PDB file of C-alpha atoms in Angstrom:
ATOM      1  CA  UNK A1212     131.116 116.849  92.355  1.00  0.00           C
ATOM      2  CA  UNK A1213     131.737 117.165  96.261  1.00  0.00           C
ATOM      3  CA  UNK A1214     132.618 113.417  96.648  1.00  0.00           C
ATOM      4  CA  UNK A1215     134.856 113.040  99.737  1.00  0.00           C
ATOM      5  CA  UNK A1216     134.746 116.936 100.952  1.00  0.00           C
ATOM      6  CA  UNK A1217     132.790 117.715 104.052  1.00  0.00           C
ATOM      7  CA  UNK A1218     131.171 114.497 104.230  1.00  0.00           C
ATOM      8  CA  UNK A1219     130.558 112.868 108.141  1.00  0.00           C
ATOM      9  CA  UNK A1220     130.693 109.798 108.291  1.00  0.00           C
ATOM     10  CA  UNK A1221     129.481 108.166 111.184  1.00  0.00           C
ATOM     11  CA  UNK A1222     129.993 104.320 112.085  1.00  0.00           C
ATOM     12  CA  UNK A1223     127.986 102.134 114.719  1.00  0.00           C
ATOM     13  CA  UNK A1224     127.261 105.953 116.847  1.00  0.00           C
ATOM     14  CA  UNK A1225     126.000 104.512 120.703  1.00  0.00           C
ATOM     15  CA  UNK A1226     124.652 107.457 122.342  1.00  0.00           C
ATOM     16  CA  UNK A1227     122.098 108.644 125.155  1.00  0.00           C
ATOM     17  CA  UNK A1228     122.008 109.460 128.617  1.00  0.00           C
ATOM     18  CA  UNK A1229     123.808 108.628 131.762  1.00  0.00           C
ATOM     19  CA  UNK A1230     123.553 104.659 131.200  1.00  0.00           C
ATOM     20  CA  UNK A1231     120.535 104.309 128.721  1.00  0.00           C
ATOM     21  CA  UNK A1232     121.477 104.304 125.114  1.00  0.00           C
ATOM     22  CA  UNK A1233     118.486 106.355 122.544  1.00  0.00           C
ATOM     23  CA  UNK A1234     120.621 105.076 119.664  1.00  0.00           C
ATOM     24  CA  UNK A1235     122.612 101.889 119.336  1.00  0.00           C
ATOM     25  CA  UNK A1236     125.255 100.765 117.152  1.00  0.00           C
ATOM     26  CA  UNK A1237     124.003 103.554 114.330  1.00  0.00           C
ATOM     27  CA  UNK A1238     125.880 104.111 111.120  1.00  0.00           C
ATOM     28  CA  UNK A1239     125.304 107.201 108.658  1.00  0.00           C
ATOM     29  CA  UNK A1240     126.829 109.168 106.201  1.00  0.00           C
ATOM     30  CA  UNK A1241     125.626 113.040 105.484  1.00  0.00           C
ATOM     31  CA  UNK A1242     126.775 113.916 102.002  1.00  0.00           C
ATOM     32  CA  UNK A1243     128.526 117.115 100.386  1.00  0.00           C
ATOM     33  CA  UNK A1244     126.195 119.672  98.341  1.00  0.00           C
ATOM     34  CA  UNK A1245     123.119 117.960  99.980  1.00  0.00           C
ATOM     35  CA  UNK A1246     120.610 119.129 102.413  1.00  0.00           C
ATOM     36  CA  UNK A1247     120.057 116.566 104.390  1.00  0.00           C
ATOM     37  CA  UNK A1248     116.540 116.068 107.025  1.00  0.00           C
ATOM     38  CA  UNK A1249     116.470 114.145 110.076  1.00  0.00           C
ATOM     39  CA  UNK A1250     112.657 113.307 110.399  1.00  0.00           C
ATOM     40  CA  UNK A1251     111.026 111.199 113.528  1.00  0.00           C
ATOM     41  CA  UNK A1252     108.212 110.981 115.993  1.00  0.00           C
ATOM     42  CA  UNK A1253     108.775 112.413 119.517  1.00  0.00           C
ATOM     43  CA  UNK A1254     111.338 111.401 121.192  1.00  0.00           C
ATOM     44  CA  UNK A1255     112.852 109.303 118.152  1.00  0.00           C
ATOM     45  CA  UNK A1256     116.757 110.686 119.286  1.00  0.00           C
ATOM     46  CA  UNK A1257     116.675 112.954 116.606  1.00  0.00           C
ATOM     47  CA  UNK A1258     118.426 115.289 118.741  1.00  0.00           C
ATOM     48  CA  UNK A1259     120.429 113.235 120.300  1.00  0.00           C
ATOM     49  CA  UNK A1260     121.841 112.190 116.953  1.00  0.00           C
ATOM     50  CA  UNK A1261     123.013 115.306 116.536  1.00  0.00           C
ATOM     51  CA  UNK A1262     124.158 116.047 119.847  1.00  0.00           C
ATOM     52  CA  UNK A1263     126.149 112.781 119.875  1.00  0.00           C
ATOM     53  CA  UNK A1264     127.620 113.601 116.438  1.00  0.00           C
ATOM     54  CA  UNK A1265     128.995 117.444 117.474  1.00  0.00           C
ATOM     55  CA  UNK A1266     130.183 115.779 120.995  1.00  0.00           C
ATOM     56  CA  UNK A1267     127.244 117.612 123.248  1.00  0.00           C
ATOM     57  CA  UNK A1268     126.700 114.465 124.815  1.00  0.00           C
ATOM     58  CA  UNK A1269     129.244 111.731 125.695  1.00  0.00           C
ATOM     59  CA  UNK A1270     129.201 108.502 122.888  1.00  0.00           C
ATOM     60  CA  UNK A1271     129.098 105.504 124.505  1.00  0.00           C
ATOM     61  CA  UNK A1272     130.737 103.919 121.489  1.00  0.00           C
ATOM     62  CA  UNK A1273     131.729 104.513 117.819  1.00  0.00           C
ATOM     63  CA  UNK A1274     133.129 107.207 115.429  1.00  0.00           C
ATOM     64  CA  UNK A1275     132.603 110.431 113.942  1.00  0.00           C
ATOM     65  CA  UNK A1276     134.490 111.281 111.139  1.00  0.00           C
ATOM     66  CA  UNK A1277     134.791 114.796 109.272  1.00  0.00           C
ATOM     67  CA  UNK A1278     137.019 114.907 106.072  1.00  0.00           C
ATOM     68  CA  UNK A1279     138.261 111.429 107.579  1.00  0.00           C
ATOM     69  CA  UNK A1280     139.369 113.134 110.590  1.00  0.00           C
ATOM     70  CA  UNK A1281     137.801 112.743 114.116  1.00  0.00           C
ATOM     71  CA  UNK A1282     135.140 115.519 114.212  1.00  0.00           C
ATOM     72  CA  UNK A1283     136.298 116.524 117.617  1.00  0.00           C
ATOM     73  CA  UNK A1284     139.267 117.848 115.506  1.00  0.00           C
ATOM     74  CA  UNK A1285     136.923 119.859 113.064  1.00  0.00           C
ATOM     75  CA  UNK A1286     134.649 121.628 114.968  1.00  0.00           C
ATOM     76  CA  UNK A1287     135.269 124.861 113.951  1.00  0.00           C
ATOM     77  CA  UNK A1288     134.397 124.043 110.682  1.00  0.00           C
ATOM     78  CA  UNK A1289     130.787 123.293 111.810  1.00  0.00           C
ATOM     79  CA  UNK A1290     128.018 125.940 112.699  1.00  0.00           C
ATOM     80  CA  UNK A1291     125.338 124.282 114.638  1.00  0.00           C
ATOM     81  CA  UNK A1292     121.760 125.913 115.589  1.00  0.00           C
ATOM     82  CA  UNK A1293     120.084 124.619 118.198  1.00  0.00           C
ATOM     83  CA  UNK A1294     116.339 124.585 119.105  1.00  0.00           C
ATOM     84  CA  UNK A1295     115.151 128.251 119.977  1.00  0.00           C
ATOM     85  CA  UNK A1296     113.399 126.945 123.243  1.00  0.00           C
ATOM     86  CA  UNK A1297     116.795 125.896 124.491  1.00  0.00           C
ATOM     87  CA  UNK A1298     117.812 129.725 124.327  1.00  0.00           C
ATOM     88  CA  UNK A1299     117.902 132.171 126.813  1.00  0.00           C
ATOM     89  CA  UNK A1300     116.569 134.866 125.272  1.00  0.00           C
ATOM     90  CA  UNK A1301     116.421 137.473 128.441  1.00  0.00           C
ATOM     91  CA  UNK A1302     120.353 137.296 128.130  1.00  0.00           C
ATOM     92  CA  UNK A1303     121.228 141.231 126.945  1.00  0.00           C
ATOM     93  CA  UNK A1304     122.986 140.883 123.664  1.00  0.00           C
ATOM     94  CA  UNK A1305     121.317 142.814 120.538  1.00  0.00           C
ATOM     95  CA  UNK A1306     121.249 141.372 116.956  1.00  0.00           C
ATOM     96  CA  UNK A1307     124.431 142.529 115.117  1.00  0.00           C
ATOM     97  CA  UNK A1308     126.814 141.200 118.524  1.00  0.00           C
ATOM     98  CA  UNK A1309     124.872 138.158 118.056  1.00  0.00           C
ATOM     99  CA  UNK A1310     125.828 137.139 114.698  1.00  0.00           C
ATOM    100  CA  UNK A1311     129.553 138.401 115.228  1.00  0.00           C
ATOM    101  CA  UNK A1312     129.952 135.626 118.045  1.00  0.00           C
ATOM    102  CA  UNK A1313     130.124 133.944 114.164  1.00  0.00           C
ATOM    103  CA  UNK A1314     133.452 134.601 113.836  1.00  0.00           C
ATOM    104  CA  UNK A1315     134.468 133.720 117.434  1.00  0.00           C
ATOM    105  CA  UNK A1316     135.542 130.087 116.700  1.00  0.00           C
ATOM    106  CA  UNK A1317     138.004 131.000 113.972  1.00  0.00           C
ATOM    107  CA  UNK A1318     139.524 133.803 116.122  1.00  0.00           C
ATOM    108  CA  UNK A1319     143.038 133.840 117.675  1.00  0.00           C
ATOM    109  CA  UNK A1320     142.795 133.643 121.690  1.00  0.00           C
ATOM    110  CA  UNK A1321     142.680 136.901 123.198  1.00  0.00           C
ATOM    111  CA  UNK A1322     141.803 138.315 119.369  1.00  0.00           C
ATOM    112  CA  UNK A1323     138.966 140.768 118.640  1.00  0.00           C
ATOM    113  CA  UNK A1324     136.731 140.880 115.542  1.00  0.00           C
ATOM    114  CA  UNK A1325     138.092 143.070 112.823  1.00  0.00           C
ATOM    115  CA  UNK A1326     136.607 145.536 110.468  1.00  0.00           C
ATOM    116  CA  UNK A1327     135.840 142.784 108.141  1.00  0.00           C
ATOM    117  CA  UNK A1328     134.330 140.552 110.286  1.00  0.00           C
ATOM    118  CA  UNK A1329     132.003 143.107 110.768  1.00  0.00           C
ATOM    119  CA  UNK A1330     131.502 143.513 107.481  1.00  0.00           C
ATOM    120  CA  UNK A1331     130.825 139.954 106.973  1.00  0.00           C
ATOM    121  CA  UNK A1332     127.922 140.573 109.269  1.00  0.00           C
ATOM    122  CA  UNK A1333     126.088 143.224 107.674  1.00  0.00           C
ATOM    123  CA  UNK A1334     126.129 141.214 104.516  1.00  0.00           C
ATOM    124  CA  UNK A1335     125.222 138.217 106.694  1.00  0.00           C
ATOM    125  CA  UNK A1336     122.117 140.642 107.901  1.00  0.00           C
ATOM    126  CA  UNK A1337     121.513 141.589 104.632  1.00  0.00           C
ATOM    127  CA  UNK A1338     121.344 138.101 103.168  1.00  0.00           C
ATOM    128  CA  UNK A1339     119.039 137.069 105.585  1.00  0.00           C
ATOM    129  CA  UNK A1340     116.811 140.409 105.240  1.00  0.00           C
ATOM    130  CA  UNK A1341     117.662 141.980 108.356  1.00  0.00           C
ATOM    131  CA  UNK A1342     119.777 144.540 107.691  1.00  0.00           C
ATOM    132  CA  UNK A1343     117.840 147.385 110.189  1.00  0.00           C
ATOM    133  CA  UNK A1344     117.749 145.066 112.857  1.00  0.00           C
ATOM    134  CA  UNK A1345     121.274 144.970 114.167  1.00  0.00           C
ATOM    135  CA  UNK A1346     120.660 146.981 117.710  1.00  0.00           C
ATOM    136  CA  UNK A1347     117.863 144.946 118.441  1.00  0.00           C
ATOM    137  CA  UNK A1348     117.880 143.137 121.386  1.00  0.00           C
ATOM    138  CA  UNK A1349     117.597 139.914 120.484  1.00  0.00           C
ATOM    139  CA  UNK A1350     114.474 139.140 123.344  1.00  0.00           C
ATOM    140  CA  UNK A1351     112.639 141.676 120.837  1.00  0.00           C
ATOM    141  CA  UNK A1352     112.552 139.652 118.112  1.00  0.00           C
ATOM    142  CA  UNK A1353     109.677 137.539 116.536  1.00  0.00           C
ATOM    143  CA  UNK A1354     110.348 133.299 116.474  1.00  0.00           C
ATOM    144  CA  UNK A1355     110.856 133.994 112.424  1.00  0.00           C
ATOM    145  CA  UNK A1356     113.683 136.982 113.133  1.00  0.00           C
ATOM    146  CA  UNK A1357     115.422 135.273 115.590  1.00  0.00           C
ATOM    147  CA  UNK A1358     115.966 132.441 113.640  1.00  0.00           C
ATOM    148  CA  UNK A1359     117.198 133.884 110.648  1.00  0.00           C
ATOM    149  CA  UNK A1360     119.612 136.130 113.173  1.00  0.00           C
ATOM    150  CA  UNK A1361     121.224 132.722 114.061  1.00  0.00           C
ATOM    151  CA  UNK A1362     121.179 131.600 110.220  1.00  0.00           C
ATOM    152  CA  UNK A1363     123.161 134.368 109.556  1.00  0.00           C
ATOM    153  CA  UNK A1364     125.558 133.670 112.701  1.00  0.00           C
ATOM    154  CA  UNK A1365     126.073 130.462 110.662  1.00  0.00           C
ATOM    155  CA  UNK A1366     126.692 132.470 106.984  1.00  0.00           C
ATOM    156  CA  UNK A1367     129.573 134.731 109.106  1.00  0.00           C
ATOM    157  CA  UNK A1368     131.189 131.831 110.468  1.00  0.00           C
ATOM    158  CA  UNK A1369     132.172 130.133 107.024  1.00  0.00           C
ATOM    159  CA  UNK A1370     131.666 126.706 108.178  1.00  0.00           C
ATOM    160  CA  UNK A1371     131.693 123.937 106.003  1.00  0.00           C
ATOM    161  CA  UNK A1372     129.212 121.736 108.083  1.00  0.00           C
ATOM    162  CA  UNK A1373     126.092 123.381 108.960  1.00  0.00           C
ATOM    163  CA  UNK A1374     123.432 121.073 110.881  1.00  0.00           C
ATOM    164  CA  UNK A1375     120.035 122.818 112.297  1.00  0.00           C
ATOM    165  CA  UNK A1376     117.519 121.435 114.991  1.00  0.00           C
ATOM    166  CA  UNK A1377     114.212 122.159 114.348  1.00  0.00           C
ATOM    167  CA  UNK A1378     115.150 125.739 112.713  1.00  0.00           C
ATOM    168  CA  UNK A1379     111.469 126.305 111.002  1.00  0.00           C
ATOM    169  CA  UNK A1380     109.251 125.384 114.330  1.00  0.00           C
ATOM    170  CA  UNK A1381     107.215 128.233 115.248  1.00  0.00           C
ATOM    171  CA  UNK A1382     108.336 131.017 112.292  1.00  0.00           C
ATOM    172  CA  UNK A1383     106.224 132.613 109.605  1.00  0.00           C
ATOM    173  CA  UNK A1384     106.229 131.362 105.858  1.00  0.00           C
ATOM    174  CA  UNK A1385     108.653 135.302 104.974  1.00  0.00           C
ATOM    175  CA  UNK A1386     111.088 133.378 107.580  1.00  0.00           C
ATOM    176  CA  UNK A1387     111.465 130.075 105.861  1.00  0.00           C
ATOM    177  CA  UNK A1388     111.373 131.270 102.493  1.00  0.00           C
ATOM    178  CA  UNK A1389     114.796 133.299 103.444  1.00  0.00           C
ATOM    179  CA  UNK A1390     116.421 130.454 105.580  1.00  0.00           C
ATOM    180  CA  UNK A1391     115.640 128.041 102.578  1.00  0.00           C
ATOM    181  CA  UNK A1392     117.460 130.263 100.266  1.00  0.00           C
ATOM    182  CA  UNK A1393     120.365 130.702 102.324  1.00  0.00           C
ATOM    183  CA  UNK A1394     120.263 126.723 102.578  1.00  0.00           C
ATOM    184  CA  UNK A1395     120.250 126.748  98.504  1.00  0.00           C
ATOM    185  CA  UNK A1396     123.306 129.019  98.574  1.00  0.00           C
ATOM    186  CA  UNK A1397     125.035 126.660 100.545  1.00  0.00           C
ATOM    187  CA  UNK A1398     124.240 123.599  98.728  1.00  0.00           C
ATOM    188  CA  UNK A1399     125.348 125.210  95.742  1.00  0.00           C
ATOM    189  CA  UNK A1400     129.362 125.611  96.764  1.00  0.00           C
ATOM    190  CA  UNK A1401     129.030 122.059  98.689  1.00  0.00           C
ATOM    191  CA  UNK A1402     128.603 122.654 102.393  1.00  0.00           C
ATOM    192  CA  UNK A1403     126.949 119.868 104.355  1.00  0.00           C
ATOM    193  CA  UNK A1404     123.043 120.692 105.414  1.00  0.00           C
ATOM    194  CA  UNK A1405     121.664 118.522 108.020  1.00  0.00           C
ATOM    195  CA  UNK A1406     118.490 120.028 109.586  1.00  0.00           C
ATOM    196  CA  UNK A1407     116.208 118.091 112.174  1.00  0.00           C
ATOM    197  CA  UNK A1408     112.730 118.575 110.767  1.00  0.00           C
ATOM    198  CA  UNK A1409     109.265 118.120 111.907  1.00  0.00           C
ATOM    199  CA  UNK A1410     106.596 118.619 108.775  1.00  0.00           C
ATOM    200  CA  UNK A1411     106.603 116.314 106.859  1.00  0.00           C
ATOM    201  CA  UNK A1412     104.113 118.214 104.237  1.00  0.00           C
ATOM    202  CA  UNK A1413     107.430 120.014 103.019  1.00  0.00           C
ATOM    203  CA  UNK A1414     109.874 117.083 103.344  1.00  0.00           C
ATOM    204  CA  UNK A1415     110.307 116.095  98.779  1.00  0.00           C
ATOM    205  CA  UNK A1416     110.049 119.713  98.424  1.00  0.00           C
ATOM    206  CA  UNK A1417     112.954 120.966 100.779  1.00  0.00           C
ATOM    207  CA  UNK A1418     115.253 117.704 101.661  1.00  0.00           C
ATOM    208  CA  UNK A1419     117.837 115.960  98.634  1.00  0.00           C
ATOM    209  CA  UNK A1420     118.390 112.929 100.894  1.00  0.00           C
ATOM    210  CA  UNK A1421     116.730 112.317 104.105  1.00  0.00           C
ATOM    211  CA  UNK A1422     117.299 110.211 107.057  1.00  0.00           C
ATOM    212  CA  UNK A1423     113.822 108.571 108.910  1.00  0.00           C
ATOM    213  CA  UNK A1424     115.313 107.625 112.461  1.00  0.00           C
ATOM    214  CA  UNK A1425     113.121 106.113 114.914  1.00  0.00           C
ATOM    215  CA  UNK A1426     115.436 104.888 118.003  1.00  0.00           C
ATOM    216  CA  UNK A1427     117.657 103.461 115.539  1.00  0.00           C
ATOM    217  CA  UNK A1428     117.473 104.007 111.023  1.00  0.00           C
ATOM    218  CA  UNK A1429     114.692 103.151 109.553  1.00  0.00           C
ATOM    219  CA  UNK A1430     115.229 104.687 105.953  1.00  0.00           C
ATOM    220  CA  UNK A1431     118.296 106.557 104.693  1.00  0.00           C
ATOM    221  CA  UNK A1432     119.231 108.344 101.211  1.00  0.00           C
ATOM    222  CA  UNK A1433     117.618 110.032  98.116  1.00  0.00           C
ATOM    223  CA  UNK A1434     114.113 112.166  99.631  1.00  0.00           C
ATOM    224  CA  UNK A1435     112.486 110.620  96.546  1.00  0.00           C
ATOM    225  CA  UNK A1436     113.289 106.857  97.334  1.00  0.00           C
ATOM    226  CA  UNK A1437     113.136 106.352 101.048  1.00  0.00           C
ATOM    227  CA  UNK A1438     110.211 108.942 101.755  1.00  0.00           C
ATOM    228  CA  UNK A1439     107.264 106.409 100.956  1.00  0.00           C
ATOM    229  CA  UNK A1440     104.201 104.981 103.310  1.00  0.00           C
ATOM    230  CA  UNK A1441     106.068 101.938 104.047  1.00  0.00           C
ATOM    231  CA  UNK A1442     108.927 104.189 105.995  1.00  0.00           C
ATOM    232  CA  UNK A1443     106.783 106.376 107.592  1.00  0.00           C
ATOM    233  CA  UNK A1444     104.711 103.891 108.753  1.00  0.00           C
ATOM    234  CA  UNK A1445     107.416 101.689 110.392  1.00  0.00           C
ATOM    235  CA  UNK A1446     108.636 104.874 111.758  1.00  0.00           C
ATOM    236  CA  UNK A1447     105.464 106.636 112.620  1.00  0.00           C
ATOM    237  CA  UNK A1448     102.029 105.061 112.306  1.00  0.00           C
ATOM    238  CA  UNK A1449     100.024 103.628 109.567  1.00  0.00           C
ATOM    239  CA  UNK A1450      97.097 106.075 110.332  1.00  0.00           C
ATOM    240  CA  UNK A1451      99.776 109.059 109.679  1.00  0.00           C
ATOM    241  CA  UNK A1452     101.095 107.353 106.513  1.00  0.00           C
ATOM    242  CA  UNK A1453      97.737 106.688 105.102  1.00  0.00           C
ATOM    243  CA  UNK A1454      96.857 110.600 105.266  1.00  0.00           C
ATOM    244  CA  UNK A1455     100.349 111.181 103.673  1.00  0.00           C
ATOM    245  CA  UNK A1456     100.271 108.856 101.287  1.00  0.00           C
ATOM    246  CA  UNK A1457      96.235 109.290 100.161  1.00  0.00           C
ATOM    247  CA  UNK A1458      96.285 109.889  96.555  1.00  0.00           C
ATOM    248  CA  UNK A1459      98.339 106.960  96.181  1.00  0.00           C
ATOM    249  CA  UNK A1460      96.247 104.443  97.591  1.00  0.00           C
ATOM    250  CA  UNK A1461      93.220 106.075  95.628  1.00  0.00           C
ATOM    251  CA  UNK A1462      95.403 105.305  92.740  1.00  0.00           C
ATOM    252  CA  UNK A1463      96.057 101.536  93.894  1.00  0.00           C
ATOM    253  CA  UNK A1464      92.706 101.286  94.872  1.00  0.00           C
TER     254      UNK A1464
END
């Protein structure tokens, strides 16, 4: 139904730091009206895939592609949250300034947020069940709160890409019960979902296709296909697999 909106496409991606590539030669596409996961051990470049995909870090060699276009050229139509340990959460902004800096990249220079962008972010706050929480400082907030204040920076800025790092370490179950739905919502009208994830207990119930990276692709496509003990074990370990993947061997046994 989406075919050829919002996909990325990206073709033999080289990317690391200073002269040491993570990945090398990498090639991926992340699908239309699809939530995508990103799973890995510890330092598998999960990160740095996305990093070298929005640009955050320099490529050492390939191409990103949004729409067919270089991505560089479509960034505003990409909301990205990062890991909440990379924030600085002493900085004093409260919660309804937060999610207005939403509607920043689609702004005018020297243009101020109108009426209805301010609007847009009470609904956002009310999507994301936070309506009386707009003058709180954001440093207030618990790890579950704060994320769902940057999910709903995301729903204000209208993006058509939105790709998540880790957005469900450290909250409470309320939390990712109301991200996922938002996630739903977007799937539904055919934004892009790519989320970095770390348990796998929840990966066939929250992922439609799902890339398994481990310094380079190991397994990429339909959750259902490419999530099996074979993958993770190349990826991870055999002793993880095996506690994944226990009923089945009881059943092969």
């Amino acid at each position: 139904m989406f075919k050829g909106v919002n996909m990325i496409e990206v073709t033999d991606l080289t990317v690391g730091y200073a002269s040491q590539p993570i990945l090398s030669n990498l090639t991926i596409n992340f699908e239309p009206g699809k939530i995508t996961g990103i799973i890995g051990p510890n330092g598998a470049g999960k990160s740095t895939l996305i990093k070298g995909i929005l640009g955050l870090i320099k490529r050492q060699g390939g191409l990103v592609e949004l729409n067919g276009d270089p991505i560089a050229a479509r960034l505003k139509n990409i909301a990205y949250v990062e890991q909440r340990a990379a924030l600085d959460l002493s900085f004093p902004i409260n919660v309804f300034d937060t999610v207005l800096t939403g509607t920043y990249p689609k702004l005018g220079l020297f243009k101020n947020p109108t009426m209805v962008d301010k609007k847009a972010v009470e609904g956002a706050l009310n999507t994301v069940k936070l309506s009386d929480f707009g003058e709180r400082q954001i440093g207030e907030l618990s790890g579950g709160q704060l994320q769902r204040v940057f999910v709903a920076r995301a729903i204000v800025q209208a993006a058509d890409v939105i790709i998540l790092d880790e957005p469900f370490v450290g909250i409470d179950m309320k939390s990712e019960a109301e991200i996922m739905a938002v996630f739903k919502a977007w799937q539904a009208v055919g934004k892009t979902i790519i989320v970095v994830h770390h348990d796998l207990n929840k990966v066939t119930s929250y992922f439609d296709n799902l890339a398994i990276i481990n310094r380079g692709i190991i397994a990429h496509g339909p959750t259902q296909e490419v999530f099996n003990k074979a993958n993770i074990t190349k990826a991870f370990s055999g002793d993880l697999s095996a506690i994944l993947f226990e009923g089945e061997e009881r059943q092969d046994a």
